[in-house]
Short mmCIF file of C-alpha atoms and ligand atoms in Angstrom, two decimals:
data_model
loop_
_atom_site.label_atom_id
_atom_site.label_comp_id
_atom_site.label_asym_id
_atom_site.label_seq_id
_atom_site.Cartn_x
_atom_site.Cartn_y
_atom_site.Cartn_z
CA UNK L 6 9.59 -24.34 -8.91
CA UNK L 7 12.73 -26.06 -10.95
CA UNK L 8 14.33 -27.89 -7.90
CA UNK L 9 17.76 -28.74 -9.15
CA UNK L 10 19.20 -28.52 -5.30
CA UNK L 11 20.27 -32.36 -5.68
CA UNK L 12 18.71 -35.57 -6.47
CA UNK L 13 17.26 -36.25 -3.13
CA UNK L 14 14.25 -33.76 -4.04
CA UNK L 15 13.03 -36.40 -5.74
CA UNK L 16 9.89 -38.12 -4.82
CA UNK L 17 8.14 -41.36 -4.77
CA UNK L 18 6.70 -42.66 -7.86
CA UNK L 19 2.94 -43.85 -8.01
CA UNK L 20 4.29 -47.55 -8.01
CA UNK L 21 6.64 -46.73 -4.99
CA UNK L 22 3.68 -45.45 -3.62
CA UNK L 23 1.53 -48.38 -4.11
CA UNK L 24 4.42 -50.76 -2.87
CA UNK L 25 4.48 -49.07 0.53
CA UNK L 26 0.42 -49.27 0.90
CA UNK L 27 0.49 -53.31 0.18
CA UNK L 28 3.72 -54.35 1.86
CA UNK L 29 4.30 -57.28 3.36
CA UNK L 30 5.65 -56.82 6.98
CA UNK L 31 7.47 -58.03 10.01
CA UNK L 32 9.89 -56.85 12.44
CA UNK L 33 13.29 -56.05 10.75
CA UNK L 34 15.35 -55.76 14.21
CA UNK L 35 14.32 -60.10 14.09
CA UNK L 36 15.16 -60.15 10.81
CA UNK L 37 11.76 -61.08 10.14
CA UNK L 38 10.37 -58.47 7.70
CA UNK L 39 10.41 -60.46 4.00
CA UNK L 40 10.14 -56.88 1.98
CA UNK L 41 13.35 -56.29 3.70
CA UNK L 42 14.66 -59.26 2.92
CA UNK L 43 13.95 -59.34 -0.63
CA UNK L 44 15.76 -55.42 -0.98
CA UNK L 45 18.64 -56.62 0.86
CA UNK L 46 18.80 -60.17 -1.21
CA UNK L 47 18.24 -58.40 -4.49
CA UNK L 48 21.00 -55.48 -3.61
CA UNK L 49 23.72 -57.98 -2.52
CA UNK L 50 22.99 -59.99 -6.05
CA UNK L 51 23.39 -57.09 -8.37
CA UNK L 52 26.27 -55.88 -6.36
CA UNK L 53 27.63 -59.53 -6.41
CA UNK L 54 28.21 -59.09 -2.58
CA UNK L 55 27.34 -61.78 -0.49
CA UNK L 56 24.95 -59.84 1.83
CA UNK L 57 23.24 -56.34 2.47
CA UNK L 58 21.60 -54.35 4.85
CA UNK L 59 19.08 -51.39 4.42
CA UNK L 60 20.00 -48.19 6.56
CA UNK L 61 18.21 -44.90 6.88
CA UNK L 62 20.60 -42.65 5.44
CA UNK L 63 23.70 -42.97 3.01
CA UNK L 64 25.58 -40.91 5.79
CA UNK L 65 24.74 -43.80 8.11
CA UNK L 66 25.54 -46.59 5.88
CA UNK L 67 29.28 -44.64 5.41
CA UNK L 68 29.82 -44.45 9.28
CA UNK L 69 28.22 -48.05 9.80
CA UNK L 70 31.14 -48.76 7.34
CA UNK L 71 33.72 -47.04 8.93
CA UNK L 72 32.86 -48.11 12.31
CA UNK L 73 33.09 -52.10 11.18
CA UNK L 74 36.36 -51.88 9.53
CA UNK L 75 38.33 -49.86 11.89
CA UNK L 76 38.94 -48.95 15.44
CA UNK L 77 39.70 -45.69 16.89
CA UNK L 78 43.00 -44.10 16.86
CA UNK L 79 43.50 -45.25 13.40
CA UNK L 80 43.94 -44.00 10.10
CA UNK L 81 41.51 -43.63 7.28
CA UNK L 82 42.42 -42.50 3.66
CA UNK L 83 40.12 -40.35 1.70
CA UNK L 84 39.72 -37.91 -0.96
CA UNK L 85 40.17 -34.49 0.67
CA UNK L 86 36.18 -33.02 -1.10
CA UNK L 87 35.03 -36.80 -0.24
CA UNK L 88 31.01 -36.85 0.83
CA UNK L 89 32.73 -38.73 3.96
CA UNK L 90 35.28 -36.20 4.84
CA UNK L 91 33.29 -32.93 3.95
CA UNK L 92 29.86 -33.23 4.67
CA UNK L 93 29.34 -35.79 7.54
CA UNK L 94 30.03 -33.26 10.25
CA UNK L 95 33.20 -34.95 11.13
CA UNK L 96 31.05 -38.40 12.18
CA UNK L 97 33.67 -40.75 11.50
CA UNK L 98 36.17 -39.00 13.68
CA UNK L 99 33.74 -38.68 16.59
CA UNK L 100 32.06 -41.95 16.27
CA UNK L 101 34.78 -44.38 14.82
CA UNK L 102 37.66 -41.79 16.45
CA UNK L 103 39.61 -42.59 13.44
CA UNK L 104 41.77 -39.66 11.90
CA UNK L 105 41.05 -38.62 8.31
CA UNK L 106 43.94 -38.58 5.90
CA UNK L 107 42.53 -36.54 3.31
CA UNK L 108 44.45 -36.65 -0.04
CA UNK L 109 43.95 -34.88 -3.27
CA UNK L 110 42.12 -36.66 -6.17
CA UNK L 111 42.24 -35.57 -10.29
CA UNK L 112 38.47 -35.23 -11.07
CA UNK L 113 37.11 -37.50 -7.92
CA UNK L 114 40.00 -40.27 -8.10
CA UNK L 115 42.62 -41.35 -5.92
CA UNK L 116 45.52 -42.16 -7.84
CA UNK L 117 46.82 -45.51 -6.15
CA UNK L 118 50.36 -44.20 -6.01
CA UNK L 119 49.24 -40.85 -3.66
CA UNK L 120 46.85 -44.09 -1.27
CA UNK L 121 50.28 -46.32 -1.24
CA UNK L 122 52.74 -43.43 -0.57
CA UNK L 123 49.84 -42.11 2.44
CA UNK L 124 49.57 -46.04 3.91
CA UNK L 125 51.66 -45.60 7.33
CA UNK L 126 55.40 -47.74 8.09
CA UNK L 127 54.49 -50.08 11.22
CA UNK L 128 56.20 -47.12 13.96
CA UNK L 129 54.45 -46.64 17.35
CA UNK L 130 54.66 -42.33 16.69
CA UNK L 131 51.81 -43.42 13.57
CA UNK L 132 48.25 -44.13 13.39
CA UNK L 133 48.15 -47.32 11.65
CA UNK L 134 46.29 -47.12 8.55
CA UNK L 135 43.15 -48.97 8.48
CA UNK L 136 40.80 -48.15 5.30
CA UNK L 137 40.93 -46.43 2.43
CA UNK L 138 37.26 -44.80 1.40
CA UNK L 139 36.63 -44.34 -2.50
CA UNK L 140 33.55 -41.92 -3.73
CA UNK L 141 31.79 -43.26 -7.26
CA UNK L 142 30.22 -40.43 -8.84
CA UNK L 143 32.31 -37.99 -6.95
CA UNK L 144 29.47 -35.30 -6.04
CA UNK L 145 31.94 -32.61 -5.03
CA UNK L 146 34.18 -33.14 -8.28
CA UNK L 147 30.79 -32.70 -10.37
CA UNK L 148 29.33 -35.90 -10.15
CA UNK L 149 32.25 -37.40 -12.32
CA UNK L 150 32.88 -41.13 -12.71
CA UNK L 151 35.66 -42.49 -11.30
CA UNK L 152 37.33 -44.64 -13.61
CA UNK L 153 37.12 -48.97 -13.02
CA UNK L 154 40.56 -48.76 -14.05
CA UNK L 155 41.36 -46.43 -10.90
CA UNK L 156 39.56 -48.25 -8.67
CA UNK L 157 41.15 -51.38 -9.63
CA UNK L 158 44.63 -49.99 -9.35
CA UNK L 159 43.87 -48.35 -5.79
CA UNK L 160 42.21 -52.29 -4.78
CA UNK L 161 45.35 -53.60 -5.53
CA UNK L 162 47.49 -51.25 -3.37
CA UNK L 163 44.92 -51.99 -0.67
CA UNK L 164 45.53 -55.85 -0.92
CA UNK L 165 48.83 -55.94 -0.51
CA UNK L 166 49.15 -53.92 2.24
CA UNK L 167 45.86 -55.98 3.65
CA UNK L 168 43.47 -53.13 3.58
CA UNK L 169 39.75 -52.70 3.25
CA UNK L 170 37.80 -50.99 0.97
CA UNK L 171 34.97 -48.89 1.42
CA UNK L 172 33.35 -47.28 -1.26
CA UNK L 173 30.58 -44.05 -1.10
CA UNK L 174 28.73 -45.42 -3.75
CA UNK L 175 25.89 -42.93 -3.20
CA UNK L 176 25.39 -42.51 -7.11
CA UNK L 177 27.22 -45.82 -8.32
CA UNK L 178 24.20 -46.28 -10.55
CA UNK L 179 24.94 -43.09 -12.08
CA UNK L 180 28.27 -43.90 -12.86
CA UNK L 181 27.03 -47.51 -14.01
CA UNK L 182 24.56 -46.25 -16.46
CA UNK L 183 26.96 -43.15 -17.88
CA UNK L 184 29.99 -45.09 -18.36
CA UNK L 185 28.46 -48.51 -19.31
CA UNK L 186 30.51 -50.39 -16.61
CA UNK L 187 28.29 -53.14 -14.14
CA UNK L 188 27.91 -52.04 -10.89
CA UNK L 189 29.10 -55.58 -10.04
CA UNK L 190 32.99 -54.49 -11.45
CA UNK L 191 32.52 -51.32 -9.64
CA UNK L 192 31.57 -53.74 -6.21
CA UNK L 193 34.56 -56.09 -6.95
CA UNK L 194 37.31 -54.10 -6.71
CA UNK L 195 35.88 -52.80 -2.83
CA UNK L 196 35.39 -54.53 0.31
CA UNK L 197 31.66 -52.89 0.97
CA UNK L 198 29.47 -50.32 -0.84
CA UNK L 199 27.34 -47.67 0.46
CA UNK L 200 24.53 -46.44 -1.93
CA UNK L 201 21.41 -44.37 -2.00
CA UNK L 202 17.96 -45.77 -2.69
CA UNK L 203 16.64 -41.85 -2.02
CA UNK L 204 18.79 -40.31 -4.56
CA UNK L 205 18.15 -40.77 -8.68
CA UNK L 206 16.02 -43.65 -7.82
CA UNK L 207 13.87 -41.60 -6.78
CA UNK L 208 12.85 -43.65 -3.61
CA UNK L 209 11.71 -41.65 -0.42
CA UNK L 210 14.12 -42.67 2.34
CA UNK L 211 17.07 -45.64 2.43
CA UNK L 212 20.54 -46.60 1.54
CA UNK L 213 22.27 -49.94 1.31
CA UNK L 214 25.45 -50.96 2.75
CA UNK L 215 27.28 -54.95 1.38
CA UNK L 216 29.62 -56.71 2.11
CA UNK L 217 30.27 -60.11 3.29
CA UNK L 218 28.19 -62.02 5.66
CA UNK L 219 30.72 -61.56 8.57
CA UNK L 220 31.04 -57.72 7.68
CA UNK L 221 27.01 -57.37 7.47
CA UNK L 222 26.70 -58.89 10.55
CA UNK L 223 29.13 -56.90 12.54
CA UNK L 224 27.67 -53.55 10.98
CA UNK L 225 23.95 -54.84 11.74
CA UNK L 226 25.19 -54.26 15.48
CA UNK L 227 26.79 -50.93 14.56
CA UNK L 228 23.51 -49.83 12.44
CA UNK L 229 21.61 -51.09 16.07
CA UNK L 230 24.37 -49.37 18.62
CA UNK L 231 23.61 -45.97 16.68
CA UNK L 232 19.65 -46.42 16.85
CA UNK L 233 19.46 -47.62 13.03
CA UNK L 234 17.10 -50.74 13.78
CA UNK L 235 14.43 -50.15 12.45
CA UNK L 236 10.94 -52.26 13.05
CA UNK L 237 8.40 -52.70 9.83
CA UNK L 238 11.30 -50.98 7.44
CA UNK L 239 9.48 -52.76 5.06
CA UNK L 240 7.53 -49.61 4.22
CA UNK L 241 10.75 -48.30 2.84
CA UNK L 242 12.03 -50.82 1.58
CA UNK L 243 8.98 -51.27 -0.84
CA UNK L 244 9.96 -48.61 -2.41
CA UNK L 245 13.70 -49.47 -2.81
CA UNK L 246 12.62 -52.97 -4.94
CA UNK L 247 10.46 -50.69 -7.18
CA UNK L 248 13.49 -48.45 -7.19
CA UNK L 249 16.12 -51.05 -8.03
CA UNK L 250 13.77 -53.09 -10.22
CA UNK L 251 12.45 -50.05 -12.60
CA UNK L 252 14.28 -46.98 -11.99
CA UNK L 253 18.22 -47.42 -13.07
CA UNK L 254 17.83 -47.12 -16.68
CA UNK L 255 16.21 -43.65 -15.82
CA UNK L 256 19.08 -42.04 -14.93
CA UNK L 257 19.77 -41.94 -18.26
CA UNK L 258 17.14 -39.18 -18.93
CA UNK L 259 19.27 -37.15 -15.89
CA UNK L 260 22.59 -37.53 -17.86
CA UNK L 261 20.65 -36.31 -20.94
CA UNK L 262 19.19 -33.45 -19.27
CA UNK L 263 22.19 -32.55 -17.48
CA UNK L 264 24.51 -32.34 -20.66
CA UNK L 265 21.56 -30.01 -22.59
CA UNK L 266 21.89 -28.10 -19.31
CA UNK L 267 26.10 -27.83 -19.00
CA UNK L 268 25.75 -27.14 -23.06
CA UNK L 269 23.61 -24.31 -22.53
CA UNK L 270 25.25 -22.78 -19.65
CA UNK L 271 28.97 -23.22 -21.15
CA UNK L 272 27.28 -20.74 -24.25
CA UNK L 273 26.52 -18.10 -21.24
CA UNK L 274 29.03 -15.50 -20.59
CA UNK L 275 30.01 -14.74 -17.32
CA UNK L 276 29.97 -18.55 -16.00
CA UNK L 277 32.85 -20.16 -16.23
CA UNK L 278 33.03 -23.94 -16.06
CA UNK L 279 33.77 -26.92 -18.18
CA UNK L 280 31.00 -28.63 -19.89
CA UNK L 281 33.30 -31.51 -20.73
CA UNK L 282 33.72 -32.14 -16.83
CA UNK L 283 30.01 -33.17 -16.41
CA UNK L 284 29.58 -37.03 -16.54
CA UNK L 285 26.41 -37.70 -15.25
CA UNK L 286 23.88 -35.48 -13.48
CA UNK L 287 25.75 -32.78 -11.34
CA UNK L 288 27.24 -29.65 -12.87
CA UNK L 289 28.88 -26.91 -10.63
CA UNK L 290 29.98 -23.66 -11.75
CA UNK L 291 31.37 -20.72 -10.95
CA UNK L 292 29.62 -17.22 -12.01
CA UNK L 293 32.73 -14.40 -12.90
CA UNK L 294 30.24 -11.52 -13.26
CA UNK L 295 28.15 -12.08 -9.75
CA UNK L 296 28.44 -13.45 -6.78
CA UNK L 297 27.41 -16.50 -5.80
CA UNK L 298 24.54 -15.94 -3.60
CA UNK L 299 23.63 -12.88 -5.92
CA UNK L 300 22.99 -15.46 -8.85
CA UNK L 301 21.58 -18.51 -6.41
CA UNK L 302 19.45 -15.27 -5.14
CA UNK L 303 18.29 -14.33 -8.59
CA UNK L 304 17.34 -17.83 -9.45
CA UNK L 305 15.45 -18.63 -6.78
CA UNK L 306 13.22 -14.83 -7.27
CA UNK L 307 12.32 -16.82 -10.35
CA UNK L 308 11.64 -20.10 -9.02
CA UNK L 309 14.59 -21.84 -9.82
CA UNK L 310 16.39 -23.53 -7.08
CA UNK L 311 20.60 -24.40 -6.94
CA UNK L 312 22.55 -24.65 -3.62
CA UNK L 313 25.92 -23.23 -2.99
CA UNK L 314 28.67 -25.30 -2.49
CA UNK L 315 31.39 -23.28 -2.44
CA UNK L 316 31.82 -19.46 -1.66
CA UNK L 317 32.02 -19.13 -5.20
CA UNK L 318 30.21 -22.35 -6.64
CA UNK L 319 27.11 -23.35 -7.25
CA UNK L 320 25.76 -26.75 -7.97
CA UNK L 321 23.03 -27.86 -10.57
CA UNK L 322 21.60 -31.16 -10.10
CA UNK L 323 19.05 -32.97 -12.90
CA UNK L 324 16.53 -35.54 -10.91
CA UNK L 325 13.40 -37.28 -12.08
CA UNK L 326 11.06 -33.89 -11.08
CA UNK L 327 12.92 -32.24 -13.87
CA UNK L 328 12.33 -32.32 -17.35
CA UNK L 329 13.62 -31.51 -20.65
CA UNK L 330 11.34 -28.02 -20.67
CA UNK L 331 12.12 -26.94 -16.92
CA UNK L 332 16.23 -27.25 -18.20
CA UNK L 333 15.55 -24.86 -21.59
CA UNK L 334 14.08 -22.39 -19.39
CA UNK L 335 16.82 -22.71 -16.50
CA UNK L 336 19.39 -21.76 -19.53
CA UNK L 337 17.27 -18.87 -20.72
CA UNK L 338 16.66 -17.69 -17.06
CA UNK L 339 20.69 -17.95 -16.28
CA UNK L 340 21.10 -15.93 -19.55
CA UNK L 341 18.28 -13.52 -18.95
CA UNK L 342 20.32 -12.75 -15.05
CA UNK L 343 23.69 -12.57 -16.28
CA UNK L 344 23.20 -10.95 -19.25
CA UNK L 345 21.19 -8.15 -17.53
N1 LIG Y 419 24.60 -35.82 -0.64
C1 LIG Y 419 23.71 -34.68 -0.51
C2 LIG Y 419 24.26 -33.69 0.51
O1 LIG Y 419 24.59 -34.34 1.68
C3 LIG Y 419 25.46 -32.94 0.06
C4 LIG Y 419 23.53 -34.04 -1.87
O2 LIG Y 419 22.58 -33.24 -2.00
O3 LIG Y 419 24.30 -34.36 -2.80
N2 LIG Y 419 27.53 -39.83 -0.22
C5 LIG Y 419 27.39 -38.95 -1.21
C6 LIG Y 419 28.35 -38.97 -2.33
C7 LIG Y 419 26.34 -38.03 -1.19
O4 LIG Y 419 26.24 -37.15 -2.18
C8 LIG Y 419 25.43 -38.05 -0.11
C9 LIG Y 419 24.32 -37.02 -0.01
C10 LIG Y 419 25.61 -38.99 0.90
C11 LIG Y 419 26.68 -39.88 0.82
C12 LIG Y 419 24.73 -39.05 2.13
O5 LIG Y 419 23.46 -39.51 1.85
P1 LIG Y 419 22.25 -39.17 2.86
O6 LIG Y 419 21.80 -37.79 2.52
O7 LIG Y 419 21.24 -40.22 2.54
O8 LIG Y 419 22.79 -39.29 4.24
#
């Protein structure tokens, strides 16, 4: 099988592996777990936060998020295909019960003036606004990169009107590595990060929320209230250092993979798409000669796997199980099924 469903296919690495066996333990609800400790110490340094705190999922690091900055019958600003807003069966509104303000981004990004125009006049009929929510690589865009320069502009609209700033930084490695930018610039124009240990890193389970030390320790009693202690998390953790520590420059190999890929697939009639739109390692489509879940079908007969994202998209994703080989035959397979 090719498994280019997403990035979270991916599986431990034999030094992940090894990590886990030998870690050093304790009980994380204490605090007391030191491979913990050292994830969530290293994390907050190379985001240039001032703390961290590992969380099961990236979906749970989001709503931990949302839950510490606002309070219910607020208003939250997002991108309208936002991770947050689209695929978090509506968490934020029944856990937080704040009200998404979805607005329309170009390629992933919020343009500041659309976030200051949506921020709400001090009137009892409103929902004040109380966060805005960034996404850094936008998956639902195609895994583009959000400009620094957008993010900064949107930061400042958020400090003068006083506002937080949460950013889905599931991939902000990805983006970090394709566009050359520190994660640390990415960090400092937000108020907290969310991102993904499980994804292109290739570990097995985790996600990391920062912020300050005040925010952290509010959302450590959010990640409890919502059953996210968890006991000797140094088992995943493990795996997160060997993550951080050897596995960013990687991504790299994704990018490359993923470009061969869009290349090959913008040279294939019948798919329409364009290859200059893929920044890292996500490329969605849309087939003109088949449907959808004709194609995805066809694939997957011959053991290639996609998932549909829209009625008439489909999404390719390049992760550390796939190489250069599996990606040539993906094109010739894709040629081979719409050709005829
Ligand atoms: N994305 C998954 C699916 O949920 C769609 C994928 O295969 O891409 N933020 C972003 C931008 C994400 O892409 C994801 C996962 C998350 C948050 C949630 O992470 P998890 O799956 O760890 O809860």
């Amino acid at each position: 099988m090719i498994d280019l469903r997403s990035d979270t296919v991916t599986l431990p690495t034999e030094a992940m592996r090894k990590a886990i066996f030998t870690a050093e333990l304790g009980d994380d609800v204490y605090g007391h777990d030191p491979t913990v400790n050292r994830l969530q110490d290293l994390a907050a340094a190379m985001l240039g936060k001032e703390a961290a705190m590992l969380v099961p999922s990236g979906t749970m690091g989001n709503q931990v998020a949302i839950l510490t900055h606002t309070r219910p019958g607020t208003e939250v600003i997002l991108e309208a295909d936002s991770h947050i807003y689209y695929y978090e069966a509506a968490a934020a509104s029944v856990f937080a019960g704040i009200q998404p303000r979805p607005l329309p981004g170009k390629r992933g990004s919020l343009p500041a003036a659309l976030v200051e125009w949506a921020i709400r006049e001090d009137d009892i009929h409103l929902p004040p606004t109380s966060l805005i929510c960034l996404e850094n690589t936008h998956n639902r865009a195609g895994g583009t990169v959000v400009p620094l320069e957008d993010m900064q502009a949107v930061y400042q609209v958020a400090l003068k009107h006083g506002l937080p700033v949460h950013l889905d930084g599931a991939r902000i490695f990805n983006a970090s590595v394709a566009s050359g930018v520190p994660v640390k610039e990415y960090a400092a124009c937000t108020t907290s990060v969310q991102f993904c240990l499980s994804k292109g890193l290739g570990a097995p389970v985790g996600s990391i929320l920062v912020g300050t030390h005040q925010f952290i320790a509010e959302a450590r009693r959010w990640r409890k209230r919502l059953g996210g202690g968890m006991r000797q998390a140094g088992i995943i953790a493990a795996a997160g250092l060997v993550a951080l520590e050897t596995m960013v420059e990687r991504l790299a190999e994704d990018h490359a993979n993923a470009r061969l890929l869009a290349e090959g697939l913008a040279a294939i009639t019948g798919i329409e798409f364009n290859p200059d739109d893929v920044d890292t390692n996500i490329i969605i489509v849309k087939p003109t000669t088949m449907s959808i879940r004709q194609l995805g079908g066809e694939l997957e007969k011959r053991g290639i796997l996609t998932v549909v994202i829209e009625p008439d998209r489909i999404r390719f994703t390049t992760n550390k199980e796939v190489n250069r080989a599996d990606i040539e035959t993906t094109i010739k397979v894709v040629k081979e099924i719409l050709d005829g």
